[in-house]
PDB file of C-alpha atoms in Angstrom:
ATOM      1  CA  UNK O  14       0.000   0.000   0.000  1.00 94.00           C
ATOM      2  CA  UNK O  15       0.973   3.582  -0.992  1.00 98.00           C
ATOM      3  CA  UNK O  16       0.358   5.979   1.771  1.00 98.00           C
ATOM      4  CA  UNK O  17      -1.350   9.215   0.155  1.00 98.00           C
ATOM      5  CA  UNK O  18      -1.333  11.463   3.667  1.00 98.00           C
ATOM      6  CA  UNK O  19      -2.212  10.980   6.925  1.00 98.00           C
ATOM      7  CA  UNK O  20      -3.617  13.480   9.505  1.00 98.00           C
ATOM      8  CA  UNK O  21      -4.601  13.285  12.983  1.00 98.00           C
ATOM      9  CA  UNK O  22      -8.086  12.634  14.318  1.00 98.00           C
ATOM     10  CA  UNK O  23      -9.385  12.800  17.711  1.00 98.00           C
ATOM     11  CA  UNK O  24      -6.472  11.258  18.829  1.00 98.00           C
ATOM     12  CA  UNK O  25      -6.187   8.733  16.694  1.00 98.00           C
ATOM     13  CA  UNK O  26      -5.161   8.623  12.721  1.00 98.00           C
ATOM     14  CA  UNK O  27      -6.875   9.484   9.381  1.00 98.00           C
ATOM     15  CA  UNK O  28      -5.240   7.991   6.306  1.00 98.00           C
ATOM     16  CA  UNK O  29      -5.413   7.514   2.599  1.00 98.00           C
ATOM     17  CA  UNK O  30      -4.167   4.498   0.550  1.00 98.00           C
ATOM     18  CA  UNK O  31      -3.328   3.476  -2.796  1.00 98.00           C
ATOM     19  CA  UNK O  32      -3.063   0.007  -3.949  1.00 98.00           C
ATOM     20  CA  UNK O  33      -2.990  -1.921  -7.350  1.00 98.00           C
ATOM     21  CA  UNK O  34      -6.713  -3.959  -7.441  1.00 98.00           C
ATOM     22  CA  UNK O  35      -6.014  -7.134  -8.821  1.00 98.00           C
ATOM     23  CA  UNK O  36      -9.531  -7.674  -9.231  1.00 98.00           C
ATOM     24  CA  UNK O  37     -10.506  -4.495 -10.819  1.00 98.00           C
ATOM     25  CA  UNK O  38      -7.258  -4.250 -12.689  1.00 98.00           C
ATOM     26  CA  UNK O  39      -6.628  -0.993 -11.546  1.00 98.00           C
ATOM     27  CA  UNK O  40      -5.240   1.359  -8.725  1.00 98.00           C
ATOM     28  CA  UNK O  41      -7.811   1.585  -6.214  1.00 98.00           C
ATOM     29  CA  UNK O  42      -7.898   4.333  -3.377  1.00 98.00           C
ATOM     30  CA  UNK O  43      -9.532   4.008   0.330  1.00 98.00           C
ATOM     31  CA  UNK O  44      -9.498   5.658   3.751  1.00 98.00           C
ATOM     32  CA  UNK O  45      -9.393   4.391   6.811  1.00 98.00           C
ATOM     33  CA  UNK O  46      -9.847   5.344  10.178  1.00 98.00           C
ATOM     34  CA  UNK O  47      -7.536   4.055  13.165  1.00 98.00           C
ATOM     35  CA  UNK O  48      -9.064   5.017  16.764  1.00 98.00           C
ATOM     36  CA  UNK O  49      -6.330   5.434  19.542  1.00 97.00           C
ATOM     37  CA  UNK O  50      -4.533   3.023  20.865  1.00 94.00           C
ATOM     38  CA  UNK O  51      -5.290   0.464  17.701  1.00 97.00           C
ATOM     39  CA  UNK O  52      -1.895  -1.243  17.642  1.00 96.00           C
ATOM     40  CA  UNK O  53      -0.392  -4.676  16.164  1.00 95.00           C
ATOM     41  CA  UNK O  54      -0.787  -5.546  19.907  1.00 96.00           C
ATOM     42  CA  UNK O  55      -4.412  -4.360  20.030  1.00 97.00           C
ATOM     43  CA  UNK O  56      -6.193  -4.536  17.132  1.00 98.00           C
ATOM     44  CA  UNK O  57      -9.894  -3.539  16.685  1.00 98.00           C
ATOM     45  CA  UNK O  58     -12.908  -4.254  14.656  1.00 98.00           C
ATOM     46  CA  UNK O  59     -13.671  -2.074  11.515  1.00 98.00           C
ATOM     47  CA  UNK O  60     -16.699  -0.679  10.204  1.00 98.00           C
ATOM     48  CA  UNK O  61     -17.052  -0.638   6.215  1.00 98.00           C
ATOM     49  CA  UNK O  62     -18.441   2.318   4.922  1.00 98.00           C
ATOM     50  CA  UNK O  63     -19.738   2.324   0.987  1.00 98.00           C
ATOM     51  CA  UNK O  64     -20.683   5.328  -0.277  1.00 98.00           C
ATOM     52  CA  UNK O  65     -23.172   6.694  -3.030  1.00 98.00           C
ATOM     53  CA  UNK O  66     -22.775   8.126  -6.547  1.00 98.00           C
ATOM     54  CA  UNK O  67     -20.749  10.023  -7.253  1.00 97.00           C
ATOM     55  CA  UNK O  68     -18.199   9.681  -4.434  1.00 98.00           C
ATOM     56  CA  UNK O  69     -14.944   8.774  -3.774  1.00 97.00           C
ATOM     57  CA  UNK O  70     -13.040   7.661  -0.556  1.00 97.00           C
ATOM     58  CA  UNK O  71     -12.818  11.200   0.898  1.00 97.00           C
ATOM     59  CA  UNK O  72     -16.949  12.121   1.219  1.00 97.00           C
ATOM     60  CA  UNK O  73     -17.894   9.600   4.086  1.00 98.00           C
ATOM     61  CA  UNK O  74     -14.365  10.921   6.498  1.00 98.00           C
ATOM     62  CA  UNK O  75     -14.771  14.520   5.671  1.00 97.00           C
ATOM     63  CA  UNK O  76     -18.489  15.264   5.715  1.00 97.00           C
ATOM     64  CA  UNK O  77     -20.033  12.451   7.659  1.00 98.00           C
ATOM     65  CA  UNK O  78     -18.645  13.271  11.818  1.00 97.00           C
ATOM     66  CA  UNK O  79     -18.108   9.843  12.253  1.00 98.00           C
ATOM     67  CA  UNK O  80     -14.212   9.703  13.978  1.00 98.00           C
ATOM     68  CA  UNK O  81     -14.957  11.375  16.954  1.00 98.00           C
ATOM     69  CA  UNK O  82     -17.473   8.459  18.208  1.00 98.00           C
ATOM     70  CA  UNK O  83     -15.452   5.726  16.249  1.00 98.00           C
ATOM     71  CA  UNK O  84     -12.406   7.070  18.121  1.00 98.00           C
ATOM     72  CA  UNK O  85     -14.179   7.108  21.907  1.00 98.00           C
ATOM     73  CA  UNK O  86     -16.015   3.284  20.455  1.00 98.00           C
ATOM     74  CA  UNK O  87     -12.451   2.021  19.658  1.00 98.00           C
ATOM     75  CA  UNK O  88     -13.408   0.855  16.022  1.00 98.00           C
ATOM     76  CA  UNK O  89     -11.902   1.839  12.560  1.00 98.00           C
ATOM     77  CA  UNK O  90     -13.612   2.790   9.654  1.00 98.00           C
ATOM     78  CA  UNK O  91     -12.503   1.655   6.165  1.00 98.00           C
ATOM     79  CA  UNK O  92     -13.764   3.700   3.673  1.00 98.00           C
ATOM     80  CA  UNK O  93     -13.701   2.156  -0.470  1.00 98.00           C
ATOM     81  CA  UNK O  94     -13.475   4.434  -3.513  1.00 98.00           C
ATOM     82  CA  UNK O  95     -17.164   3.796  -5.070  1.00 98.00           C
ATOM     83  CA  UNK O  96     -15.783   2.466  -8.395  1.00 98.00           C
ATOM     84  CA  UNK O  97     -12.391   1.509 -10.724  1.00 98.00           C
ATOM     85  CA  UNK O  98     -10.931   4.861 -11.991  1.00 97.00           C
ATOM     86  CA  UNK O  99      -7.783   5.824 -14.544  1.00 94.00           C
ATOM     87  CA  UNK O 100      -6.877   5.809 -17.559  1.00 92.00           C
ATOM     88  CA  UNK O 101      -8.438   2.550 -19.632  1.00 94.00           C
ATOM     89  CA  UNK O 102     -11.237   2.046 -16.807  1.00 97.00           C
ATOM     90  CA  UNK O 103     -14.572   2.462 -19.425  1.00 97.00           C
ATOM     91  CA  UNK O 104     -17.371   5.437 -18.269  1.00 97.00           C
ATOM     92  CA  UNK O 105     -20.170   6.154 -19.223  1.00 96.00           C
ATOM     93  CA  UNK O 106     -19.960   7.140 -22.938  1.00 93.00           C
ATOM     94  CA  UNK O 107     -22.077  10.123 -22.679  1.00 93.00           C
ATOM     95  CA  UNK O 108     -20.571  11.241 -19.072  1.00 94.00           C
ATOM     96  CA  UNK O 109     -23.517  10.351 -16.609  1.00 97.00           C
ATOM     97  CA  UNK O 110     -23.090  10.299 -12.855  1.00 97.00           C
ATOM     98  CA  UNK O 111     -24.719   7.043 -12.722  1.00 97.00           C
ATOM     99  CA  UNK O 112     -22.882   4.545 -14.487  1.00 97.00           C
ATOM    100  CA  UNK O 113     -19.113   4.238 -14.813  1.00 98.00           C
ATOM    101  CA  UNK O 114     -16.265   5.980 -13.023  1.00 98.00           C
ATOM    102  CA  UNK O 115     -18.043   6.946  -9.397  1.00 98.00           C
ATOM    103  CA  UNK O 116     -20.856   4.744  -9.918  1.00 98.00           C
ATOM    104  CA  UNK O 117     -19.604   0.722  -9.761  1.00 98.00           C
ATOM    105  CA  UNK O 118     -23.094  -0.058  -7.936  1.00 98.00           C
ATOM    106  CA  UNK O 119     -20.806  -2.752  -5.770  1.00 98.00           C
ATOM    107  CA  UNK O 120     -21.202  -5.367  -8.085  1.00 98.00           C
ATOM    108  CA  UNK O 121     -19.121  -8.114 -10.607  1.00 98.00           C
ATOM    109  CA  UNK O 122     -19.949  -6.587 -13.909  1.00 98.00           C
ATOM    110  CA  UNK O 123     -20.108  -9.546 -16.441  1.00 98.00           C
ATOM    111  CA  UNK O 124     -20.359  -7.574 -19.625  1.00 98.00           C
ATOM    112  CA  UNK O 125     -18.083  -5.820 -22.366  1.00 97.00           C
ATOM    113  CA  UNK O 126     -16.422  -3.395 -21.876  1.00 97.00           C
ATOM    114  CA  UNK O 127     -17.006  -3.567 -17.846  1.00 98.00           C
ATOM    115  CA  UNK O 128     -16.159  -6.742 -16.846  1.00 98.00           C
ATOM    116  CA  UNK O 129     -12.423  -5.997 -16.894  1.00 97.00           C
ATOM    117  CA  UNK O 130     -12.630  -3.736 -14.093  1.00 98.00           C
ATOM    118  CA  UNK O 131     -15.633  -3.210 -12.575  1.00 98.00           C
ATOM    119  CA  UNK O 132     -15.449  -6.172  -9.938  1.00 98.00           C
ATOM    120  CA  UNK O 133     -16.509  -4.176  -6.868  1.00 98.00           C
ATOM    121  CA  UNK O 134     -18.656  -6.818  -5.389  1.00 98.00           C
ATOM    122  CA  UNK O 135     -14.996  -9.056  -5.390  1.00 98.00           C
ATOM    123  CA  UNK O 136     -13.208  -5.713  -4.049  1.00 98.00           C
ATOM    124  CA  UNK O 137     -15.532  -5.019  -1.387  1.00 98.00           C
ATOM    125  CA  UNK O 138     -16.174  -8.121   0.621  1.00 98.00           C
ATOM    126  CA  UNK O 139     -12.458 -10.267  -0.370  1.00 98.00           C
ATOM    127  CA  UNK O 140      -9.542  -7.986  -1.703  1.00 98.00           C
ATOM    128  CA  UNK O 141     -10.280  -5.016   0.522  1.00 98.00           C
ATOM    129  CA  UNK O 142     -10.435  -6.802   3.547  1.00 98.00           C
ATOM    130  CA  UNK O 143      -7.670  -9.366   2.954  1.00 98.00           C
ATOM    131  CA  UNK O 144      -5.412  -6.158   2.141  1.00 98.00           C
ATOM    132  CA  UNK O 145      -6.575  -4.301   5.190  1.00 98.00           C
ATOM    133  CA  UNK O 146      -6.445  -7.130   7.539  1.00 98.00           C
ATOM    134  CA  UNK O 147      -2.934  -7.933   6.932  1.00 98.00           C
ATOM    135  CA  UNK O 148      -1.810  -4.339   6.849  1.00 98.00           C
ATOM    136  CA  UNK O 149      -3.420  -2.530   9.604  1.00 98.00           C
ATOM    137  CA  UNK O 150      -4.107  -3.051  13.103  1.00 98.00           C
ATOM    138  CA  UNK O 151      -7.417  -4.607  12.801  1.00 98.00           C
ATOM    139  CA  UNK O 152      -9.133  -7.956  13.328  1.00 98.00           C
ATOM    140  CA  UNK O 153     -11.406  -9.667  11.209  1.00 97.00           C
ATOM    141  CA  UNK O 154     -14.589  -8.213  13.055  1.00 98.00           C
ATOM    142  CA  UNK O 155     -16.282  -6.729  10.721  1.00 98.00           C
ATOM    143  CA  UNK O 156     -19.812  -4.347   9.918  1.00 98.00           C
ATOM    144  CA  UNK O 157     -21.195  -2.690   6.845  1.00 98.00           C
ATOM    145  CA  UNK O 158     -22.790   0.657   5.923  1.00 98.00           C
ATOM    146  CA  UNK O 159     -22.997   2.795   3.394  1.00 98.00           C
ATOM    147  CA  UNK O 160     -25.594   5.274   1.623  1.00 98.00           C
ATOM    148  CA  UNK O 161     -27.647   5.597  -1.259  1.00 98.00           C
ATOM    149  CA  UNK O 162     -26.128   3.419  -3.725  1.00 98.00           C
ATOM    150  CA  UNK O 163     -23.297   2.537  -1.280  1.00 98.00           C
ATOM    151  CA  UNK O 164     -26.766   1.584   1.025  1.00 98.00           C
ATOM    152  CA  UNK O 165     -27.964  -0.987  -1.810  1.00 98.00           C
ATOM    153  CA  UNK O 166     -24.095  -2.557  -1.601  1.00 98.00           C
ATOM    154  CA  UNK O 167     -23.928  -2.978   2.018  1.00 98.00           C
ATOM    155  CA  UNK O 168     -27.475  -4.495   2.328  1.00 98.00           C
ATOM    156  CA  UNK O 169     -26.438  -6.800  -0.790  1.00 98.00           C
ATOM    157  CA  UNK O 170     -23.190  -7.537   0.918  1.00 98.00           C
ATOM    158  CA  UNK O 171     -24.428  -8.317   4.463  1.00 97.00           C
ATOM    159  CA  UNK O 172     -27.295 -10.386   3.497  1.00 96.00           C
ATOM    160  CA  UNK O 173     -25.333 -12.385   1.139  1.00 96.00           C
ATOM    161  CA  UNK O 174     -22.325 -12.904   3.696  1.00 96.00           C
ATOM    162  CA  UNK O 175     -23.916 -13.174   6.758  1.00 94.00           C
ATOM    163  CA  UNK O 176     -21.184 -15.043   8.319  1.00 94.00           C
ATOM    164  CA  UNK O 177     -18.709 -12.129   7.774  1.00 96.00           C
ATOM    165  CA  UNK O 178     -20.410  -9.321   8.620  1.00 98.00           C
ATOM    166  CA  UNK O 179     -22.100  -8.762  12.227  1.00 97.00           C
ATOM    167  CA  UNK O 180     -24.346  -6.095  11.568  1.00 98.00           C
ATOM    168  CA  UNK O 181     -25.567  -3.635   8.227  1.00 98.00           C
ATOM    169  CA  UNK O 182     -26.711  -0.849   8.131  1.00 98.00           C
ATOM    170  CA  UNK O 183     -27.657   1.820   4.986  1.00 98.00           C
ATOM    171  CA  UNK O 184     -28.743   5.290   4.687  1.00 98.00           C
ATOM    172  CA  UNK O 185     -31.103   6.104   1.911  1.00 98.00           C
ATOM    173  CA  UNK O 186     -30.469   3.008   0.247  1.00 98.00           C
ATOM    174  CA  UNK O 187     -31.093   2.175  -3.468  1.00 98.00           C
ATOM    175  CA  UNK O 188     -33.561  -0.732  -1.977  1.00 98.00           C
ATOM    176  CA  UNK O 189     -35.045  -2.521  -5.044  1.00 98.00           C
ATOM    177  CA  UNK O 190     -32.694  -1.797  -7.870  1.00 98.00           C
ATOM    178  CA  UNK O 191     -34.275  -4.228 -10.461  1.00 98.00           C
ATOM    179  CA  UNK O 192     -36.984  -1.463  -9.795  1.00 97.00           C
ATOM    180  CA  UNK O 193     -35.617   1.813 -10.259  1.00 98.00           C
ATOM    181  CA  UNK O 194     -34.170   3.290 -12.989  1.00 98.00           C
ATOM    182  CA  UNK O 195     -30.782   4.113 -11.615  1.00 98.00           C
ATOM    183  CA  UNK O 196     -30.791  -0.066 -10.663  1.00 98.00           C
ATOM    184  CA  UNK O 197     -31.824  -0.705 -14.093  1.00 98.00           C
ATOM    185  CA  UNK O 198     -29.408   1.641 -16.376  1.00 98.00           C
ATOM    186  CA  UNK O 199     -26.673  -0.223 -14.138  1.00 98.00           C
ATOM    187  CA  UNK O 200     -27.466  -3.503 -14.218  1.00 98.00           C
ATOM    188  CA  UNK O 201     -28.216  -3.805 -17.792  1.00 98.00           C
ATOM    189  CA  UNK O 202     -25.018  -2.181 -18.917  1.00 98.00           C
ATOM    190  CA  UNK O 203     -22.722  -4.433 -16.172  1.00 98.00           C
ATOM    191  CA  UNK O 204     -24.957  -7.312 -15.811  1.00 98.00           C
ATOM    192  CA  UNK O 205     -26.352  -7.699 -19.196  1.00 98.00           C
ATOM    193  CA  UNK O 206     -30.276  -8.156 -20.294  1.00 95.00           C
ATOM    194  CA  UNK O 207     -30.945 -11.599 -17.989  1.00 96.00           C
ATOM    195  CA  UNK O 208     -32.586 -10.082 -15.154  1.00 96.00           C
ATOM    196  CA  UNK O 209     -32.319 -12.979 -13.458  1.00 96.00           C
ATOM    197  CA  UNK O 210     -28.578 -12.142 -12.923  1.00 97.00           C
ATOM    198  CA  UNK O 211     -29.945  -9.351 -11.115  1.00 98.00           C
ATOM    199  CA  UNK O 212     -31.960 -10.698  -8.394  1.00 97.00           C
ATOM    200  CA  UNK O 213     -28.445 -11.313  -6.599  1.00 97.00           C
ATOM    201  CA  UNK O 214     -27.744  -8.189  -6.484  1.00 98.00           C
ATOM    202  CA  UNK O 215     -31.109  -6.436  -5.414  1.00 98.00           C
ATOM    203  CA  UNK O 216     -31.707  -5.970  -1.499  1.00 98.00           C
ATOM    204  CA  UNK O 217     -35.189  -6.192  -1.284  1.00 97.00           C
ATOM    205  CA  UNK O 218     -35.302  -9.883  -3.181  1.00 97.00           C
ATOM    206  CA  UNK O 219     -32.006 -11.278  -1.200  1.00 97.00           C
ATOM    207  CA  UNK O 220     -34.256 -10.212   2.109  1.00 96.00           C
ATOM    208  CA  UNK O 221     -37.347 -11.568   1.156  1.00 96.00           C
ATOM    209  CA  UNK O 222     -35.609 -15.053   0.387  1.00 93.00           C
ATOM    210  CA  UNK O 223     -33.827 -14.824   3.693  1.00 84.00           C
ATOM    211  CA  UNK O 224     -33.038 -17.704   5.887  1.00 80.00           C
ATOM    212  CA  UNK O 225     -30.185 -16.163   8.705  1.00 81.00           C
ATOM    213  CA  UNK O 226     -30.437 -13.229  10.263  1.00 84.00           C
ATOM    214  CA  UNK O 227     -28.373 -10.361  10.319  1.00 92.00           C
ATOM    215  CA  UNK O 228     -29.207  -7.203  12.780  1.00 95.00           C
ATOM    216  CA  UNK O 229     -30.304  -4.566   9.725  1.00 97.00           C
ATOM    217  CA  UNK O 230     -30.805  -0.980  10.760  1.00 98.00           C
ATOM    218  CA  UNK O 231     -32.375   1.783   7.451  1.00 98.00           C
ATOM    219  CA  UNK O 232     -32.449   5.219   7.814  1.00 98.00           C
ATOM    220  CA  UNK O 233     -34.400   7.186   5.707  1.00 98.00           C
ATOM    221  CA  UNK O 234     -35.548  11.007   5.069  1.00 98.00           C
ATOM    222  CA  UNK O 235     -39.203  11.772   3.988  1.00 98.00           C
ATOM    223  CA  UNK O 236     -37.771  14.965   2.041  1.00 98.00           C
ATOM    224  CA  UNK O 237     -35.359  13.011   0.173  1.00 98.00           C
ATOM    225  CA  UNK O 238     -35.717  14.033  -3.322  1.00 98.00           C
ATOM    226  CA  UNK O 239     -35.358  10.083  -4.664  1.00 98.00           C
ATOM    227  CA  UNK O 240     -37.585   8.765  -2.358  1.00 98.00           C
ATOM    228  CA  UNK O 241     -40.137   7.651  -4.840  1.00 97.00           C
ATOM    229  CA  UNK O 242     -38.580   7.299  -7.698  1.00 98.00           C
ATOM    230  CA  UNK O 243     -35.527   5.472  -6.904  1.00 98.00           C
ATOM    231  CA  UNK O 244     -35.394   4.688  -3.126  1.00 98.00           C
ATOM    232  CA  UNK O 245     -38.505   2.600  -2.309  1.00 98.00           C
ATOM    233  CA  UNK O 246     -37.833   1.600   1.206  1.00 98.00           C
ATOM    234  CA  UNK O 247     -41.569  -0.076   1.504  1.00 97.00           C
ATOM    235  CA  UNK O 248     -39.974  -2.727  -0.753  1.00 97.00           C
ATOM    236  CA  UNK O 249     -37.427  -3.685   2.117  1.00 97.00           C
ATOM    237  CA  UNK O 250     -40.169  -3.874   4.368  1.00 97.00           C
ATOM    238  CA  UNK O 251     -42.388  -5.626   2.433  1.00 97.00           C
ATOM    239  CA  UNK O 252     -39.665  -8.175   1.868  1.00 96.00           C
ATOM    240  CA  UNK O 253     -38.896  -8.836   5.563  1.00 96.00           C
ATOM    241  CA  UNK O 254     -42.340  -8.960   6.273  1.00 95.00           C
ATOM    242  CA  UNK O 255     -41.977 -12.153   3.566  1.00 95.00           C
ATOM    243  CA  UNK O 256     -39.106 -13.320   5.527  1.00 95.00           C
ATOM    244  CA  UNK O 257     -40.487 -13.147   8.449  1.00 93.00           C
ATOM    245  CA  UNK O 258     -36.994 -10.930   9.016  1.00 93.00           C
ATOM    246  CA  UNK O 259     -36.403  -8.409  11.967  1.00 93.00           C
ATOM    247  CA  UNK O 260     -35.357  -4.900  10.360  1.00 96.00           C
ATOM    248  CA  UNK O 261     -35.785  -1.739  11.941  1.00 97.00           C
ATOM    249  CA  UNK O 262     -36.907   1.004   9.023  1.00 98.00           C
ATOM    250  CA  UNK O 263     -36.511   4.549  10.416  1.00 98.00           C
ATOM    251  CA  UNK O 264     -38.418   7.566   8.615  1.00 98.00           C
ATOM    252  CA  UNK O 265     -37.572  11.041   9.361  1.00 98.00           C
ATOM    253  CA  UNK O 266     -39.816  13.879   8.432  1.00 98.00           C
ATOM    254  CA  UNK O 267     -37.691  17.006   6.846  1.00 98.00           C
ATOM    255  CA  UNK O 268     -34.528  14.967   5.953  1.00 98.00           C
ATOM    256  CA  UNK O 269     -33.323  15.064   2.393  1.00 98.00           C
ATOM    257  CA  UNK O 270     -30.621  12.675   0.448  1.00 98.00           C
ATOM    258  CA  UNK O 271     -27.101  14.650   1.747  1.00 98.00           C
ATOM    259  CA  UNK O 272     -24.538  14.302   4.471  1.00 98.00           C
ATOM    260  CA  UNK O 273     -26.711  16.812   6.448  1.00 98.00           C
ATOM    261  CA  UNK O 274     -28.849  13.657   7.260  1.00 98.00           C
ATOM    262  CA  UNK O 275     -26.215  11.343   7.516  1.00 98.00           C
ATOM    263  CA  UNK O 276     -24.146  13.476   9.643  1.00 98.00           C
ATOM    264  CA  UNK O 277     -27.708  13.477  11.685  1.00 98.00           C
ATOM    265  CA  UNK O 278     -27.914  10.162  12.679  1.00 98.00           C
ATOM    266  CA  UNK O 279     -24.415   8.690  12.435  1.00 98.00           C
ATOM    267  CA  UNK O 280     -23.950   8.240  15.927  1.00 98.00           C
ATOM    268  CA  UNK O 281     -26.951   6.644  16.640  1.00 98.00           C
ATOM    269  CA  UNK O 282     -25.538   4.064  13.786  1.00 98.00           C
ATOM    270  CA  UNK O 283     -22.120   3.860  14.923  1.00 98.00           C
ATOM    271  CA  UNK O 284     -23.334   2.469  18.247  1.00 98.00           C
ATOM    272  CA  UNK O 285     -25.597  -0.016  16.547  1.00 98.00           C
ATOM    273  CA  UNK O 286     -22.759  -1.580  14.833  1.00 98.00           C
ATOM    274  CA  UNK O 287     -20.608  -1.325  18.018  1.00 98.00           C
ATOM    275  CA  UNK O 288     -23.446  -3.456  20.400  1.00 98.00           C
ATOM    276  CA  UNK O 289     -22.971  -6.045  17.661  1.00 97.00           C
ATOM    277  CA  UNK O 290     -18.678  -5.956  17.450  1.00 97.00           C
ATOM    278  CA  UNK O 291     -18.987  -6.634  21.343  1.00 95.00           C
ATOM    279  CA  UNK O 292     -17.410  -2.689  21.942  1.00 96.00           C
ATOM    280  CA  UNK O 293     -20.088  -1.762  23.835  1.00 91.00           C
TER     281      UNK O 293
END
C-alpha cells in the first residue's frame, strides 16, 4: 500500500491508501480510520463504509462526523473508492453520474467493456479486507454501511455474507434496484439483459428469500428528493415482512438525500454496529 497522507483525528489517525486492485485491474484508493490506541498488539474491529454516486473515498471521512465516536467506540472505519478509476477504466460514454467511473453499484460486472474492471462486489467483501487485515491493526470483526447506492451494496453484501459481517446498516439506500431506474441503467449495462442475474444483487429480493439473520438498521428522510422514484424503502419492508426478518426502518420527516442527514444520525448508527462488534 501507498500511503497518500495521513492526519490526525481525535487522537487517533486518518489515512489515505493506494493500492494496485487485482480484481478491478486498476489502482484503487480508500481511507481508513484508526481510533487510539489500535496497535499490532491491540487490534480492533472495523466498520465498512460504501458510499453513493458520485463519491470517492474522501466524502464519508470529511463530511459524515463519524471519527470522533469511532475514536471514543475504539473501532476503525474503512472507507472504499465507489468504483475503478484511470486511464483505460470504461465510463459512461455520454458522461452520466450514474454509471461508470463513481458509480460501480458494488457489483461483478459480467459484460463488455465492464467486466475488466468493474469487480466491486470481489473488491468489497475479499480484496479489501484481505489487504486491510494484513496491513493494519485490525481484526477480522467486521460491519457494513454505506448510503444511497453505497446503502444498496452494504445491504447486498451483508445479506449475502452473513457469516462475515455482524451487523448492516444503509442510509437512503437504493432498496429494489431491479426497480428503479438508476438499478436498471446499471445492471443492464454491467450485468447484461438476464434479469435474473440481477436478483443477486437487489436488497429487497435477497431479504425476502432470507433464511439467517443479520441485525439490519435503514435510515431514511421523507424529504429526500429520490424517495419515490428510486429509493422505495416499503420494498425492504415488504420483503422482511416475507421473511419473516427483523429490520428496523426509520423515517424522518424534513430529511433530504445529503450528508446533512447522515451526519444526523451517524452516531446513533455507529453504536448499533458497536453493540454487535462486542465494543459496547
Amino acid at each position: 500500500m501507498e500511503l497518500l497522507s495521513e492526519n490526525r483525528a481525535f487522537g487517533g489517525r486518518h489515512c489515505r491508501y493506494r493500492h494496485r486492485s487485482t480484481v478491478n485491474n486498476c489502482d484503487m484508493t480508500f481511507a481508513v480510520y484508526l481510533p487510539p490506541f489500535a496497535t499490532a498488539d491491540n487490534p480492533v474491529p472495523v466498520l465498512y463504509w460504501l458510499s453513493g454516486l458520485t463519491c470517492t473515498d474522501e466524502n464519508f471521512m470529511q463530511k459524515a462526523g463519524a471519527m470522533k465516536i469511532a475514536a471514543e467506540l475504539g473501532m476503525a472505519i474503512v472507507a472504499p473508492d465507489t468504483s475503478p478509476r484511470g486511464e483505460g477504466v470504461p465510463d459512461d460514454p455520454e458522461g452520466a453520474y450514474d454509471m461508470g467511473q463513481g458509480a460501480g453499484f458494488y457489483v461483478n460486472a459480467t459484460q463488455s467493456p465492464w467486466q475488466d474492471h468493474y469487480q466491486m462486489y470481489d473488491y468489497v467483501t475479499s480484496e479489501l479486507p484481505a489487504l486491510v487485515e494484513a496491513e493494519l491493526p485490525v481484526t477480522g470483526e467486521r460491519a457494513i454501511s454505506g448510503h444511497s447506492m453505497g446503502g444498496h451494496g452494504a445491504l447486498v453484501i451483508g445479506l449475502r455474507n452473513p457469516n462475515r459481517y455482524v451487523s448492516v446498516s444503509a442510509f437512503s439506500p437504493v432498496a429494489n434496484p431491479t426497480d428503479c431506474p438508476w438499478g436498471q441503467k446499471a445492471f443492464s449495462h454491467y450485468l447484461g439483459d438476464d434479469k435474473s442475474s440481477w436478483q443477486a444483487y437487489d436488497a429487497a429480493a435477497l431479504l425476502a428469500e432470507k433464511t439467517h439473520y443479520v441485525p439490519l438498521l435503514v435510515e431514511q428522510g421523507r424529504a429526500d428528493q429520490f424517495l419515490t422514484e428510486q429509493l422505495k424503502p416499503k420494498a425492504l419492508v415488504n420483503a422482511a415482512q416475507k421473511s419473516d426478518t427483523p429490520l428496523t426502518l426509520n423515517m424522518h420527516e424534513g430529511y433530504d438525500h445529503s450528508y446533512f442527514f447522515i451526519t444526523s444520525f451517524i452516531d446513533e448508527h455507529l453504536q448499533f454496529h458497536a453493540s454487535h462488534l462486542g465494543l459496547i
